Short mmCIF file of C-alpha atoms in Angstrom, two decimals:
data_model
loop_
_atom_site.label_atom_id
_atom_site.label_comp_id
_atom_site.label_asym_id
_atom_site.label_seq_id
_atom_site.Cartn_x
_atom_site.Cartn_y
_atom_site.Cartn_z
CA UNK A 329 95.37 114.75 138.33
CA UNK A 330 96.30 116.92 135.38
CA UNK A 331 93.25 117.33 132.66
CA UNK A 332 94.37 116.40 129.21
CA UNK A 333 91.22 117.68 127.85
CA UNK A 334 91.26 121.34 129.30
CA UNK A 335 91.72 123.81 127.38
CA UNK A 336 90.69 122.15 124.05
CA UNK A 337 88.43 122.59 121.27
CA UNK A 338 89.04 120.09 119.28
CA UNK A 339 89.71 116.48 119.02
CA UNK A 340 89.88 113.63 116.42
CA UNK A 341 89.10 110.14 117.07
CA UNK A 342 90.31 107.68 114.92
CA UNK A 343 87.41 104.97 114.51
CA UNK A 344 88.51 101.25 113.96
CA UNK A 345 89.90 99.60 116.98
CA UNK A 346 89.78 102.84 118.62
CA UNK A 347 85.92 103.74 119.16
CA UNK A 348 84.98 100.61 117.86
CA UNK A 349 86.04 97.03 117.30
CA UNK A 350 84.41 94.92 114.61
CA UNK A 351 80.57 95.12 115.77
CA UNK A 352 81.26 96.60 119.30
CA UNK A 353 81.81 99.66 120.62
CA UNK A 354 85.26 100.17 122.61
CA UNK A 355 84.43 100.63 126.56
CA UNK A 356 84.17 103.47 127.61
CA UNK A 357 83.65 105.30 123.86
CA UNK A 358 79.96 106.30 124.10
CA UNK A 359 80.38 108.19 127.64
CA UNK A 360 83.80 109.66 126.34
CA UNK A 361 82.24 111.50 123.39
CA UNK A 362 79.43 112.40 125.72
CA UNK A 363 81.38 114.36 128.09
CA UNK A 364 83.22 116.13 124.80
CA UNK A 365 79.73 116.97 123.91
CA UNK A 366 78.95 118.26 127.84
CA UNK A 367 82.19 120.56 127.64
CA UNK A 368 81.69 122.08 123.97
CA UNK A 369 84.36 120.25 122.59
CA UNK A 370 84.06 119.25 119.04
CA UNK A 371 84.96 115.91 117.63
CA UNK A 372 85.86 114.51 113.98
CA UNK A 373 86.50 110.64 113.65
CA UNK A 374 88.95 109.58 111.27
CA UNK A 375 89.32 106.18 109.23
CA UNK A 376 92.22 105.20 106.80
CA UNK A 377 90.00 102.59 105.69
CA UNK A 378 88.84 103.72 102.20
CA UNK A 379 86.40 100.58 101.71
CA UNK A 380 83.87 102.64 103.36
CA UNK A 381 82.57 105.70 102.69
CA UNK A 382 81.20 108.40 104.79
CA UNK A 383 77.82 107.91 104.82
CA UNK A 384 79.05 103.70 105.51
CA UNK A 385 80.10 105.19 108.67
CA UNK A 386 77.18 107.09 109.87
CA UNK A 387 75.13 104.46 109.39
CA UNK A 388 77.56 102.15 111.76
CA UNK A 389 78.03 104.44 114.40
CA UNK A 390 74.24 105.07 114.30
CA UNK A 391 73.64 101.15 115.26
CA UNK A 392 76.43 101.25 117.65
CA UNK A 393 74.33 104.28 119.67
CA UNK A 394 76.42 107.08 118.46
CA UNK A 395 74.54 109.76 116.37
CA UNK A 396 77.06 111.64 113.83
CA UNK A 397 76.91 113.19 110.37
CA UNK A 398 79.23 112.96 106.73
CA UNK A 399 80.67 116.33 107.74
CA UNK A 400 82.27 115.08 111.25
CA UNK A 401 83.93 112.37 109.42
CA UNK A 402 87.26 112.60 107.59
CA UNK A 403 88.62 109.44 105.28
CA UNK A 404 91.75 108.63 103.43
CA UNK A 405 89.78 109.04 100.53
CA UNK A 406 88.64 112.53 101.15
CA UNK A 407 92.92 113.60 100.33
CA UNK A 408 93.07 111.83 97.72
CA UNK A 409 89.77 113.55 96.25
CA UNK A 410 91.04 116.55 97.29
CA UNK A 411 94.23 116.25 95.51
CA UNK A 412 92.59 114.93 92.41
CA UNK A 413 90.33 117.58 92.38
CA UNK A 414 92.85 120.67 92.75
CA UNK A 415 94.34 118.99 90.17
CA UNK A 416 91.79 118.80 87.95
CA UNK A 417 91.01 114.91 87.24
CA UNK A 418 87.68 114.08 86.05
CA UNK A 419 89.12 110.45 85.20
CA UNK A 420 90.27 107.88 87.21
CA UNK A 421 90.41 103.97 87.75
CA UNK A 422 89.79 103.00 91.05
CA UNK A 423 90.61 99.62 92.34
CA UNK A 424 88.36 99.49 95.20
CA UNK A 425 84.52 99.07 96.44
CA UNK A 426 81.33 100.62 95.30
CA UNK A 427 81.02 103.06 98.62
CA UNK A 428 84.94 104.33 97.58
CA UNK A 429 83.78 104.81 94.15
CA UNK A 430 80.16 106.43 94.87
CA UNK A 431 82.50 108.76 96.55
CA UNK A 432 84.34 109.94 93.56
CA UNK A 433 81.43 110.02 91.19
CA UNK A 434 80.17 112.17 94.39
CA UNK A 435 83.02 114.75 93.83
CA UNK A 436 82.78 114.53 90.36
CA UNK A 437 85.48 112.20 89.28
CA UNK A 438 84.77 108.91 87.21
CA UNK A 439 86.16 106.04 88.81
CA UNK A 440 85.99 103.63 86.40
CA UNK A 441 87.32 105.30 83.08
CA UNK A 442 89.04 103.67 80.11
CA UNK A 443 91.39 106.22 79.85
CA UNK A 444 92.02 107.25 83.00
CA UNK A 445 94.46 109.91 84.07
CA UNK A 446 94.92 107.98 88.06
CA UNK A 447 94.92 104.56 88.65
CA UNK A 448 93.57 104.70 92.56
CA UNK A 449 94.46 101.84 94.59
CA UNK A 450 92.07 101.28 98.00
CA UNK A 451 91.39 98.78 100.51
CA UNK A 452 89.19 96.80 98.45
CA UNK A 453 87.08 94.14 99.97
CA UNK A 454 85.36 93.23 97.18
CA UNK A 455 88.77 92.90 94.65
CA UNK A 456 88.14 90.71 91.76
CA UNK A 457 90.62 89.47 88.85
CA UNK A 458 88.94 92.09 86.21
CA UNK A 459 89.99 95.03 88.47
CA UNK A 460 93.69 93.58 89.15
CA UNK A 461 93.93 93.11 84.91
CA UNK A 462 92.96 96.48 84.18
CA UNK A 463 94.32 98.69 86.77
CA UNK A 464 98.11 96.81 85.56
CA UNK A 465 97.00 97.35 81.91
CA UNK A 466 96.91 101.41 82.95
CA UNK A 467 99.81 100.42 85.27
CA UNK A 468 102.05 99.22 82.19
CA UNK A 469 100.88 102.42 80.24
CA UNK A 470 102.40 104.39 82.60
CA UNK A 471 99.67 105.91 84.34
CA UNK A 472 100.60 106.91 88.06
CA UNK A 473 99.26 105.21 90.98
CA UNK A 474 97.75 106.76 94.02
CA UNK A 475 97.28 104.66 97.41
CA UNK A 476 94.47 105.92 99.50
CA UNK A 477 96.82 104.82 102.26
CA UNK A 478 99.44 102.42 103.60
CA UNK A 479 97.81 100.16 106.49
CA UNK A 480 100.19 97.63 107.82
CA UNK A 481 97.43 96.36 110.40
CA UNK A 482 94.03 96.35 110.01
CA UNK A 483 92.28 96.02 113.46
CA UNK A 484 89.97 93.09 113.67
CA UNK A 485 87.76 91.44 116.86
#
């Protein structure tokens, strides 16, 4: 049997429903990043969900037995801070939870700004009225809209 694995350097694990599920670990995960690990192959995970922020994730994969850091994580949110950063954007409004927007104030970039030069629209879990009002207030102004990412399925337990 042919080893997918030989030869590479590099790989990049997406993490909901693919290392993990909900609370649980997917089987088989743990002892597949292991033998990455015994054959010097580096690993990044990857999440499109922007609720969460990096240091969210550490924290989860730490519980679930799997020791990582910020750096070997890569987000949704992490393009569109890049983006907003080439570009220059100190001011956003960001319709989304506090880890997204601890991330922006992170890079820099105020997320909740009443003049903002981005609305940013996220997965937000914790969406109330106030942010829907406002964000189409900036919306009606003519202020573009960024998505953190299109996610036609979100993988639940």
């Amino acid at each position: 049997m042919k080893n997918p694995l030989k030869d590479k350097k590099i790989v990049f694990l997406d993490l909901d429903g693919t290392v993990y599920l909900g609370d649980n670990l997917i089987p088989g995960a743990k002892n597949f990043l292991k033998n990455l690990a015994s054959k010097g192959i580096h690993f990044y995970f990857l999440s499109n969900n922007s609720s969460r922020s990096k240091l969210d994730y550490v924290k989860k994969l730490s519980r679930l037995g799997i020791n990582t850091t910020k750096e070997r994580i890569i987000l949704s949110t992490d393009g569109v801070i890049d983006f907003l950063i080439r570009n220059k954007v100190k001011d956003t409004y960001i319709v989304g939870t506090r880890s997204m927007m601890d991330m922006f104030e992170e890079a820099g970039i105020n997320p909740c700004s009443d003049s903002p030069e981005y609305v940013v629209l996220g997965f937000d879990t914790e969406l109330v009225y106030e942010k829907l009002r406002k964000a189409a207030f900036f919306l009606l102004k003519d202020i573009p809209l960024l998505a953190t990412h299109p996610d036609l399925v979100c993988p639940t337990p």
